[in-house]
Structures are given as C-alpha cells and as structure tokens.
C-alpha cells in the first residue's frame, strides 16, 4: 500500500479532523513510498526506532510522536538523532494522539476497558475524551487494584479506602489526572488514569472518590496494538508491536 493511502485510511478511521490536539496527527516523517511491514509502539523513542530497523519496518505507528506544541523547533540533539535514524532507513512515522485515545473500538480507553471488563455508559471532559461506566461486577478497591496489577503487569498507585466498594468508575489513559474533578462530578466511586499529581491525591481523599494511577505507558499500550492488528487484518501488513517499557 502506498503511504498516502495508508494515511488517508487511518485519518478517516480515527476521525482526525474533529480533534484539536497538541501535535500533528498522521504522517509526521516521510519514508519510502510503499508499505509492507509496520511496527507499532507507544512512543517514538530512539529505542523503538532502533528495535524496528531489524524488522525491516516500512512504517512505525505510535501514540506519542513528535512536534509537540511549544517544543523547541530546532532539529538538534536527541531530535536530530531520532530523525536521522528514520530518514537513513527510509521509515515512515505515523502518530495518533487524542484520536487514538478517543476511538470507541480501537482507542486506548476502549481497549483498556475491554481488558479490565469496564462497561462504558457515557463520555465527558474536553472533546469527550474521558469515559464513565461501571465494573462488570462490583468489587472492593483492594481487589480492583489487584486485578489491574495482574492485567497490566504493573502495580498501580491506589488512593482510597481498600475496603471501599467500587461499582461506578471513570477512566482516561495517560496523563489525565487533571480530570479528577470532572470525574468526581459524575458521581463515580473511582477514577482510573495513568499518572497522578500532588493535588489530585487531596482531591481523592477529600471527595471519597478513589484515585488509581496505573501508569501512563501501561494504560496506553493497547490502542496502538489494536490499530496495528486492524491494519494487518484488513490490508495484509506484517505487523509487530514492540513494547519499550517505561515505569511512568
């Protein structure tokens, strides 16, 4: 498939035009024209790029790409070395940020819910990026934390009474701790996201809504995998997900 056809398809699939984002979505770095093999990963770090080269990747698809709003535009240092690696090996880089968080089937929030058996009942927050719903079966906060640890293979940071009964929950992957007040307003028992901040601990304690920080990387591994698997099934690409671990 030609890279332009791939970009057009994914842009339409993820409804790119409807989102106001902090970075460009779609093709960020142009490589060879024809794509047969794709690699997916969470972040376009140098480690991911280096791992993709032996797999003869024609394209790398990530959730966290480059050219973020407010960053230094100069191509120097770390940025130069990353781009050099892509350009030398003629690898296309595609990045999908908020559209991949949002997508109701392939998105990070949807894929996390699928693994944790959360049932979506609605959306809220900026651009409806945050989800609220319920657990398949109510459980104690302690048990929910243990389940998250088993599924994500990472122990979450849990703020709240371990014996609190959890049924209604809101969630948003990544660095979405700032939505805790909006989650509290949804009258949920718990809010799950990737990261945590000093002030959100107090918000959780004083509201009685449990806060679960399950890891930015850990909560966002699944959307990009699902996108890669979808493209592989639909177009016959050879696909490999490469997980470059990150403790945050």
PDB file of C-alpha atoms in Angstrom:
ATOM      1  CA  UNK A   1       0.000   0.000   0.000  1.00  0.00           C
ATOM      2  CA  UNK A   2       1.228   3.487  -0.754  1.00  0.00           C
ATOM      3  CA  UNK A   3       1.904   5.556   2.367  1.00  0.00           C
ATOM      4  CA  UNK A   4      -0.604   8.204   1.255  1.00  0.00           C
ATOM      5  CA  UNK A   5      -3.356   5.590   1.020  1.00  0.00           C
ATOM      6  CA  UNK A   6      -2.494   4.316   4.484  1.00  0.00           C
ATOM      7  CA  UNK A   7      -2.556   7.822   5.948  1.00  0.00           C
ATOM      8  CA  UNK A   8      -5.861   8.622   4.267  1.00  0.00           C
ATOM      9  CA  UNK A   9      -7.446   5.427   5.589  1.00  0.00           C
ATOM     10  CA  UNK A  10      -6.275   5.851   9.193  1.00  0.00           C
ATOM     11  CA  UNK A  11      -7.093   9.555   9.243  1.00  0.00           C
ATOM     12  CA  UNK A  12     -10.638   8.725   8.236  1.00  0.00           C
ATOM     13  CA  UNK A  13     -10.887   5.754  10.598  1.00  0.00           C
ATOM     14  CA  UNK A  14      -9.794   7.827  13.614  1.00  0.00           C
ATOM     15  CA  UNK A  15     -11.719  10.954  12.529  1.00  0.00           C
ATOM     16  CA  UNK A  16      -8.607  13.139  12.688  1.00  0.00           C
ATOM     17  CA  UNK A  17     -10.277  16.443  11.621  1.00  0.00           C
ATOM     18  CA  UNK A  18     -12.661  16.514  14.601  1.00  0.00           C
ATOM     19  CA  UNK A  19      -9.883  16.843  17.193  1.00  0.00           C
ATOM     20  CA  UNK A  20      -7.934  19.836  18.433  1.00  0.00           C
ATOM     21  CA  UNK A  21      -4.639  18.315  19.503  1.00  0.00           C
ATOM     22  CA  UNK A  22      -1.211  19.215  20.881  1.00  0.00           C
ATOM     23  CA  UNK A  23       0.664  17.707  17.936  1.00  0.00           C
ATOM     24  CA  UNK A  24       0.088  16.827  14.269  1.00  0.00           C
ATOM     25  CA  UNK A  25      -1.768  13.550  13.717  1.00  0.00           C
ATOM     26  CA  UNK A  26      -0.969  11.338  10.747  1.00  0.00           C
ATOM     27  CA  UNK A  27       2.262  11.140   8.754  1.00  0.00           C
ATOM     28  CA  UNK A  28       4.960  13.046  10.659  1.00  0.00           C
ATOM     29  CA  UNK A  29       8.107  11.818   8.893  1.00  0.00           C
ATOM     30  CA  UNK A  30       8.097  10.643   5.275  1.00  0.00           C
ATOM     31  CA  UNK A  31       9.911   7.453   4.317  1.00  0.00           C
ATOM     32  CA  UNK A  32       9.630   5.005   1.433  1.00  0.00           C
ATOM     33  CA  UNK A  33       6.506   5.144  -0.698  1.00  0.00           C
ATOM     34  CA  UNK A  34       5.280   1.547  -0.421  1.00  0.00           C
ATOM     35  CA  UNK A  35       4.469  -0.113   2.878  1.00  0.00           C
ATOM     36  CA  UNK A  36       4.508  -3.854   3.549  1.00  0.00           C
ATOM     37  CA  UNK A  37       5.681  -4.132   7.167  1.00  0.00           C
ATOM     38  CA  UNK A  38       4.521  -1.991  10.084  1.00  0.00           C
ATOM     39  CA  UNK A  39       5.780  -1.718  13.641  1.00  0.00           C
ATOM     40  CA  UNK A  40       3.669  -0.205  16.412  1.00  0.00           C
ATOM     41  CA  UNK A  41       4.738   1.177  19.776  1.00  0.00           C
ATOM     42  CA  UNK A  42       3.635   3.674  22.392  1.00  0.00           C
ATOM     43  CA  UNK A  43       6.313   6.338  21.916  1.00  0.00           C
ATOM     44  CA  UNK A  44       8.669   7.108  19.031  1.00  0.00           C
ATOM     45  CA  UNK A  45      11.747   6.912  21.235  1.00  0.00           C
ATOM     46  CA  UNK A  46      15.129   6.130  19.782  1.00  0.00           C
ATOM     47  CA  UNK A  47      14.922   2.675  21.393  1.00  0.00           C
ATOM     48  CA  UNK A  48      11.714   1.906  19.467  1.00  0.00           C
ATOM     49  CA  UNK A  49      13.206   3.139  16.190  1.00  0.00           C
ATOM     50  CA  UNK A  50      16.344   1.048  16.673  1.00  0.00           C
ATOM     51  CA  UNK A  51      14.240  -2.019  17.505  1.00  0.00           C
ATOM     52  CA  UNK A  52      12.120  -1.522  14.361  1.00  0.00           C
ATOM     53  CA  UNK A  53      15.051  -1.420  11.934  1.00  0.00           C
ATOM     54  CA  UNK A  54      15.936  -5.172  12.103  1.00  0.00           C
ATOM     55  CA  UNK A  55      12.282  -5.977  11.386  1.00  0.00           C
ATOM     56  CA  UNK A  56      12.594  -4.054   8.104  1.00  0.00           C
ATOM     57  CA  UNK A  57       9.755  -1.748   9.089  1.00  0.00           C
ATOM     58  CA  UNK A  58       8.419   0.433   6.296  1.00  0.00           C
ATOM     59  CA  UNK A  59       6.320   2.387   8.783  1.00  0.00           C
ATOM     60  CA  UNK A  60       6.195   2.903  12.523  1.00  0.00           C
ATOM     61  CA  UNK A  61       2.868   3.863  14.094  1.00  0.00           C
ATOM     62  CA  UNK A  62       2.885   5.377  17.577  1.00  0.00           C
ATOM     63  CA  UNK A  63       0.666   7.166  20.069  1.00  0.00           C
ATOM     64  CA  UNK A  64       3.355   9.661  21.116  1.00  0.00           C
ATOM     65  CA  UNK A  65       5.138  11.117  18.121  1.00  0.00           C
ATOM     66  CA  UNK A  66       6.997  14.408  17.571  1.00  0.00           C
ATOM     67  CA  UNK A  67       6.485  18.146  17.051  1.00  0.00           C
ATOM     68  CA  UNK A  68       4.531  18.917  20.209  1.00  0.00           C
ATOM     69  CA  UNK A  69       3.052  22.358  20.726  1.00  0.00           C
ATOM     70  CA  UNK A  70       5.532  24.662  22.444  1.00  0.00           C
ATOM     71  CA  UNK A  71       8.609  22.466  21.977  1.00  0.00           C
ATOM     72  CA  UNK A  72      11.859  23.827  20.548  1.00  0.00           C
ATOM     73  CA  UNK A  73      11.574  23.597  16.754  1.00  0.00           C
ATOM     74  CA  UNK A  74      15.322  23.226  16.172  1.00  0.00           C
ATOM     75  CA  UNK A  75      16.447  19.845  14.798  1.00  0.00           C
ATOM     76  CA  UNK A  76      19.346  19.270  17.182  1.00  0.00           C
ATOM     77  CA  UNK A  77      20.500  16.737  19.749  1.00  0.00           C
ATOM     78  CA  UNK A  78      18.070  13.930  20.576  1.00  0.00           C
ATOM     79  CA  UNK A  79      15.540  15.079  17.963  1.00  0.00           C
ATOM     80  CA  UNK A  80      18.194  15.152  15.227  1.00  0.00           C
ATOM     81  CA  UNK A  81      19.401  11.648  16.072  1.00  0.00           C
ATOM     82  CA  UNK A  82      15.875  10.255  16.006  1.00  0.00           C
ATOM     83  CA  UNK A  83      15.055  11.859  12.671  1.00  0.00           C
ATOM     84  CA  UNK A  84      18.379  10.761  11.203  1.00  0.00           C
ATOM     85  CA  UNK A  85      17.564   7.160  12.100  1.00  0.00           C
ATOM     86  CA  UNK A  86      14.170   7.378  10.392  1.00  0.00           C
ATOM     87  CA  UNK A  87      15.415   9.170   7.285  1.00  0.00           C
ATOM     88  CA  UNK A  88      18.507   6.996   6.831  1.00  0.00           C
ATOM     89  CA  UNK A  89      16.363   3.858   6.918  1.00  0.00           C
ATOM     90  CA  UNK A  90      13.519   5.470   4.907  1.00  0.00           C
ATOM     91  CA  UNK A  91      10.943   4.601   7.577  1.00  0.00           C
ATOM     92  CA  UNK A  92       7.633   6.457   7.694  1.00  0.00           C
ATOM     93  CA  UNK A  93       6.492   7.681  11.103  1.00  0.00           C
ATOM     94  CA  UNK A  94       2.767   7.987  11.789  1.00  0.00           C
ATOM     95  CA  UNK A  95       1.492   9.343  15.111  1.00  0.00           C
ATOM     96  CA  UNK A  96      -2.027   9.409  16.538  1.00  0.00           C
ATOM     97  CA  UNK A  97      -2.587  11.116  19.873  1.00  0.00           C
ATOM     98  CA  UNK A  98      -6.075  12.216  21.051  1.00  0.00           C
ATOM     99  CA  UNK A  99      -7.859  10.448  18.162  1.00  0.00           C
ATOM    100  CA  UNK A 100      -6.372   7.172  19.379  1.00  0.00           C
ATOM    101  CA  UNK A 101      -7.379   7.871  22.981  1.00  0.00           C
ATOM    102  CA  UNK A 102     -10.937   8.546  21.879  1.00  0.00           C
ATOM    103  CA  UNK A 103     -11.784   5.883  19.285  1.00  0.00           C
ATOM    104  CA  UNK A 104     -14.705   3.830  20.573  1.00  0.00           C
ATOM    105  CA  UNK A 105     -13.311   0.482  19.405  1.00  0.00           C
ATOM    106  CA  UNK A 106      -9.561   0.745  18.789  1.00  0.00           C
ATOM    107  CA  UNK A 107      -8.823   3.576  21.212  1.00  0.00           C
ATOM    108  CA  UNK A 108      -6.766   3.424  24.380  1.00  0.00           C
ATOM    109  CA  UNK A 109      -9.775   3.951  26.634  1.00  0.00           C
ATOM    110  CA  UNK A 110     -11.853   1.333  24.827  1.00  0.00           C
ATOM    111  CA  UNK A 111      -9.060  -1.233  24.765  1.00  0.00           C
ATOM    112  CA  UNK A 112      -8.233  -0.693  28.447  1.00  0.00           C
ATOM    113  CA  UNK A 113     -11.903  -1.118  29.333  1.00  0.00           C
ATOM    114  CA  UNK A 114     -12.024  -4.346  27.350  1.00  0.00           C
ATOM    115  CA  UNK A 115      -9.151  -5.819  29.364  1.00  0.00           C
ATOM    116  CA  UNK A 116     -10.421  -4.631  32.727  1.00  0.00           C
ATOM    117  CA  UNK A 117     -14.070  -5.509  31.961  1.00  0.00           C
ATOM    118  CA  UNK A 118     -15.371  -1.960  32.379  1.00  0.00           C
ATOM    119  CA  UNK A 119     -18.724  -1.182  30.754  1.00  0.00           C
ATOM    120  CA  UNK A 120     -18.958   2.262  29.149  1.00  0.00           C
ATOM    121  CA  UNK A 121     -22.104   4.288  29.761  1.00  0.00           C
ATOM    122  CA  UNK A 122     -21.018   7.763  28.635  1.00  0.00           C
ATOM    123  CA  UNK A 123     -18.293  10.314  27.935  1.00  0.00           C
ATOM    124  CA  UNK A 124     -17.331  13.692  29.383  1.00  0.00           C
ATOM    125  CA  UNK A 125     -14.449  16.159  29.575  1.00  0.00           C
ATOM    126  CA  UNK A 126     -12.760  18.139  26.829  1.00  0.00           C
ATOM    127  CA  UNK A 127     -13.661  16.640  23.432  1.00  0.00           C
ATOM    128  CA  UNK A 128     -15.438  13.803  25.300  1.00  0.00           C
ATOM    129  CA  UNK A 129     -12.079  12.175  25.931  1.00  0.00           C
ATOM    130  CA  UNK A 130     -12.953  10.758  29.379  1.00  0.00           C
ATOM    131  CA  UNK A 131     -15.215   7.735  29.855  1.00  0.00           C
ATOM    132  CA  UNK A 132     -17.552   6.770  32.670  1.00  0.00           C
ATOM    133  CA  UNK A 133     -19.278   3.497  33.286  1.00  0.00           C
ATOM    134  CA  UNK A 134     -19.347   0.559  35.654  1.00  0.00           C
ATOM    135  CA  UNK A 135     -17.464  -2.589  36.544  1.00  0.00           C
ATOM    136  CA  UNK A 136     -18.802  -5.876  35.198  1.00  0.00           C
ATOM    137  CA  UNK A 137     -19.115  -6.903  38.841  1.00  0.00           C
ATOM    138  CA  UNK A 138     -18.738  -4.631  41.887  1.00  0.00           C
ATOM    139  CA  UNK A 139     -15.599  -5.273  43.942  1.00  0.00           C
ATOM    140  CA  UNK A 140     -13.586  -3.808  46.761  1.00  0.00           C
ATOM    141  CA  UNK A 141     -10.994  -1.204  45.850  1.00  0.00           C
ATOM    142  CA  UNK A 142      -8.303  -3.557  47.101  1.00  0.00           C
ATOM    143  CA  UNK A 143      -9.476  -6.303  44.731  1.00  0.00           C
ATOM    144  CA  UNK A 144      -9.729  -3.859  41.824  1.00  0.00           C
ATOM    145  CA  UNK A 145      -6.138  -2.758  42.419  1.00  0.00           C
ATOM    146  CA  UNK A 146      -5.024  -6.390  42.408  1.00  0.00           C
ATOM    147  CA  UNK A 147      -6.894  -7.061  39.163  1.00  0.00           C
ATOM    148  CA  UNK A 148      -5.311  -4.042  37.472  1.00  0.00           C
ATOM    149  CA  UNK A 149      -1.890  -5.234  38.615  1.00  0.00           C
ATOM    150  CA  UNK A 150      -2.474  -8.686  37.103  1.00  0.00           C
ATOM    151  CA  UNK A 151      -3.835  -7.399  33.796  1.00  0.00           C
ATOM    152  CA  UNK A 152      -1.368  -4.559  33.213  1.00  0.00           C
ATOM    153  CA  UNK A 153       1.571  -6.366  34.848  1.00  0.00           C
ATOM    154  CA  UNK A 154       2.268  -3.201  36.806  1.00  0.00           C
ATOM    155  CA  UNK A 155       1.268  -2.367  40.372  1.00  0.00           C
ATOM    156  CA  UNK A 156      -0.942   0.749  40.380  1.00  0.00           C
ATOM    157  CA  UNK A 157      -0.813   3.531  42.945  1.00  0.00           C
ATOM    158  CA  UNK A 158      -4.198   3.468  44.676  1.00  0.00           C
ATOM    159  CA  UNK A 159      -5.514   6.338  46.812  1.00  0.00           C
ATOM    160  CA  UNK A 160      -8.570   5.442  48.883  1.00  0.00           C
ATOM    161  CA  UNK A 161     -10.020   3.043  51.413  1.00  0.00           C
ATOM    162  CA  UNK A 162      -9.059  -0.509  50.351  1.00  0.00           C
ATOM    163  CA  UNK A 163     -12.389  -1.797  51.665  1.00  0.00           C
ATOM    164  CA  UNK A 164     -14.452   0.715  49.667  1.00  0.00           C
ATOM    165  CA  UNK A 165     -16.955  -0.925  47.351  1.00  0.00           C
ATOM    166  CA  UNK A 166     -16.421   0.107  43.712  1.00  0.00           C
ATOM    167  CA  UNK A 167     -19.154  -0.113  41.103  1.00  0.00           C
ATOM    168  CA  UNK A 168     -19.229   3.156  39.142  1.00  0.00           C
ATOM    169  CA  UNK A 169     -15.924   4.180  37.571  1.00  0.00           C
ATOM    170  CA  UNK A 170     -14.468   6.782  35.230  1.00  0.00           C
ATOM    171  CA  UNK A 171     -11.247   6.348  33.304  1.00  0.00           C
ATOM    172  CA  UNK A 172      -8.900   8.058  30.881  1.00  0.00           C
ATOM    173  CA  UNK A 173      -5.493   6.708  29.930  1.00  0.00           C
ATOM    174  CA  UNK A 174      -2.225   8.639  30.081  1.00  0.00           C
ATOM    175  CA  UNK A 175      -1.718  11.961  31.868  1.00  0.00           C
ATOM    176  CA  UNK A 176      -5.383  12.692  32.543  1.00  0.00           C
ATOM    177  CA  UNK A 177      -5.215  13.204  36.301  1.00  0.00           C
ATOM    178  CA  UNK A 178      -6.451  16.762  35.781  1.00  0.00           C
ATOM    179  CA  UNK A 179      -9.922  15.414  35.013  1.00  0.00           C
ATOM    180  CA  UNK A 180     -10.430  14.142  38.553  1.00  0.00           C
ATOM    181  CA  UNK A 181     -12.791  16.987  39.498  1.00  0.00           C
ATOM    182  CA  UNK A 182     -14.908  16.301  36.420  1.00  0.00           C
ATOM    183  CA  UNK A 183     -14.898  12.604  37.329  1.00  0.00           C
ATOM    184  CA  UNK A 184     -15.997  13.403  40.872  1.00  0.00           C
ATOM    185  CA  UNK A 185     -18.893  15.381  39.403  1.00  0.00           C
ATOM    186  CA  UNK A 186     -20.017  12.225  37.587  1.00  0.00           C
ATOM    187  CA  UNK A 187     -20.744  10.653  40.989  1.00  0.00           C
ATOM    188  CA  UNK A 188     -18.403   7.716  40.434  1.00  0.00           C
ATOM    189  CA  UNK A 189     -16.731   5.586  43.092  1.00  0.00           C
ATOM    190  CA  UNK A 190     -13.295   5.624  41.468  1.00  0.00           C
ATOM    191  CA  UNK A 191     -11.277   7.348  38.771  1.00  0.00           C
ATOM    192  CA  UNK A 192      -8.518   5.498  36.895  1.00  0.00           C
ATOM    193  CA  UNK A 193      -5.860   7.218  34.837  1.00  0.00           C
ATOM    194  CA  UNK A 194      -2.173   6.831  34.060  1.00  0.00           C
ATOM    195  CA  UNK A 195      -0.464   9.478  36.170  1.00  0.00           C
ATOM    196  CA  UNK A 196      -1.022  11.266  39.465  1.00  0.00           C
ATOM    197  CA  UNK A 197      -0.246  14.733  40.829  1.00  0.00           C
ATOM    198  CA  UNK A 198       0.228  16.015  44.345  1.00  0.00           C
ATOM    199  CA  UNK A 199      -3.029  17.942  44.361  1.00  0.00           C
ATOM    200  CA  UNK A 200      -5.114  15.106  42.933  1.00  0.00           C
ATOM    201  CA  UNK A 201      -4.279  12.971  45.963  1.00  0.00           C
ATOM    202  CA  UNK A 202      -6.031  15.531  48.169  1.00  0.00           C
ATOM    203  CA  UNK A 203      -8.979  15.748  45.768  1.00  0.00           C
ATOM    204  CA  UNK A 204      -9.432  11.983  46.022  1.00  0.00           C
ATOM    205  CA  UNK A 205      -9.115  11.875  49.796  1.00  0.00           C
ATOM    206  CA  UNK A 206     -11.488  14.761  50.408  1.00  0.00           C
ATOM    207  CA  UNK A 207     -14.130  13.650  47.904  1.00  0.00           C
ATOM    208  CA  UNK A 208     -14.132   9.978  48.816  1.00  0.00           C
ATOM    209  CA  UNK A 209     -13.600   9.040  45.154  1.00  0.00           C
ATOM    210  CA  UNK A 210     -10.748   6.567  44.868  1.00  0.00           C
ATOM    211  CA  UNK A 211      -7.901   7.516  42.519  1.00  0.00           C
ATOM    212  CA  UNK A 212      -5.977   4.829  40.659  1.00  0.00           C
ATOM    213  CA  UNK A 213      -2.770   5.759  38.817  1.00  0.00           C
ATOM    214  CA  UNK A 214      -1.997   2.709  36.709  1.00  0.00           C
ATOM    215  CA  UNK A 215       0.855   4.122  34.617  1.00  0.00           C
ATOM    216  CA  UNK A 216       0.911   6.392  31.574  1.00  0.00           C
ATOM    217  CA  UNK A 217       2.736   3.835  29.440  1.00  0.00           C
ATOM    218  CA  UNK A 218       0.943   0.829  30.919  1.00  0.00           C
ATOM    219  CA  UNK A 219      -2.529   2.206  30.198  1.00  0.00           C
ATOM    220  CA  UNK A 220      -1.656   3.271  26.639  1.00  0.00           C
ATOM    221  CA  UNK A 221      -0.109   0.094  25.253  1.00  0.00           C
ATOM    222  CA  UNK A 222      -3.310  -1.312  23.833  1.00  0.00           C
ATOM    223  CA  UNK A 223      -4.776   1.223  21.415  1.00  0.00           C
ATOM    224  CA  UNK A 224      -1.784   1.290  19.095  1.00  0.00           C
ATOM    225  CA  UNK A 225      -1.622  -2.523  19.175  1.00  0.00           C
ATOM    226  CA  UNK A 226      -5.289  -2.735  18.219  1.00  0.00           C
ATOM    227  CA  UNK A 227      -4.741  -0.279  15.358  1.00  0.00           C
ATOM    228  CA  UNK A 228      -1.793  -2.310  14.065  1.00  0.00           C
ATOM    229  CA  UNK A 229      -3.750  -5.555  14.275  1.00  0.00           C
ATOM    230  CA  UNK A 230      -6.691  -3.960  12.472  1.00  0.00           C
ATOM    231  CA  UNK A 231      -4.458  -2.755   9.626  1.00  0.00           C
ATOM    232  CA  UNK A 232      -2.733  -6.123   9.416  1.00  0.00           C
ATOM    233  CA  UNK A 233      -6.054  -7.963   9.136  1.00  0.00           C
ATOM    234  CA  UNK A 234      -7.589  -5.539   6.640  1.00  0.00           C
ATOM    235  CA  UNK A 235      -4.602  -4.973   4.348  1.00  0.00           C
ATOM    236  CA  UNK A 236      -2.297  -7.933   4.968  1.00  0.00           C
ATOM    237  CA  UNK A 237       0.577  -5.974   6.507  1.00  0.00           C
ATOM    238  CA  UNK A 238       3.143  -7.829   8.527  1.00  0.00           C
ATOM    239  CA  UNK A 239       2.731  -6.267  11.976  1.00  0.00           C
ATOM    240  CA  UNK A 240       4.800  -6.339  15.133  1.00  0.00           C
ATOM    241  CA  UNK A 241       4.137  -4.456  18.371  1.00  0.00           C
ATOM    242  CA  UNK A 242       7.339  -3.561  20.221  1.00  0.00           C
ATOM    243  CA  UNK A 243       6.971  -2.653  23.865  1.00  0.00           C
ATOM    244  CA  UNK A 244       9.693  -0.331  25.145  1.00  0.00           C
ATOM    245  CA  UNK A 245       8.932  -0.391  28.859  1.00  0.00           C
ATOM    246  CA  UNK A 246       8.537   2.839  30.781  1.00  0.00           C
ATOM    247  CA  UNK A 247       7.952   2.902  34.577  1.00  0.00           C
ATOM    248  CA  UNK A 248       5.837   6.075  34.373  1.00  0.00           C
TER     249      UNK A 248
END
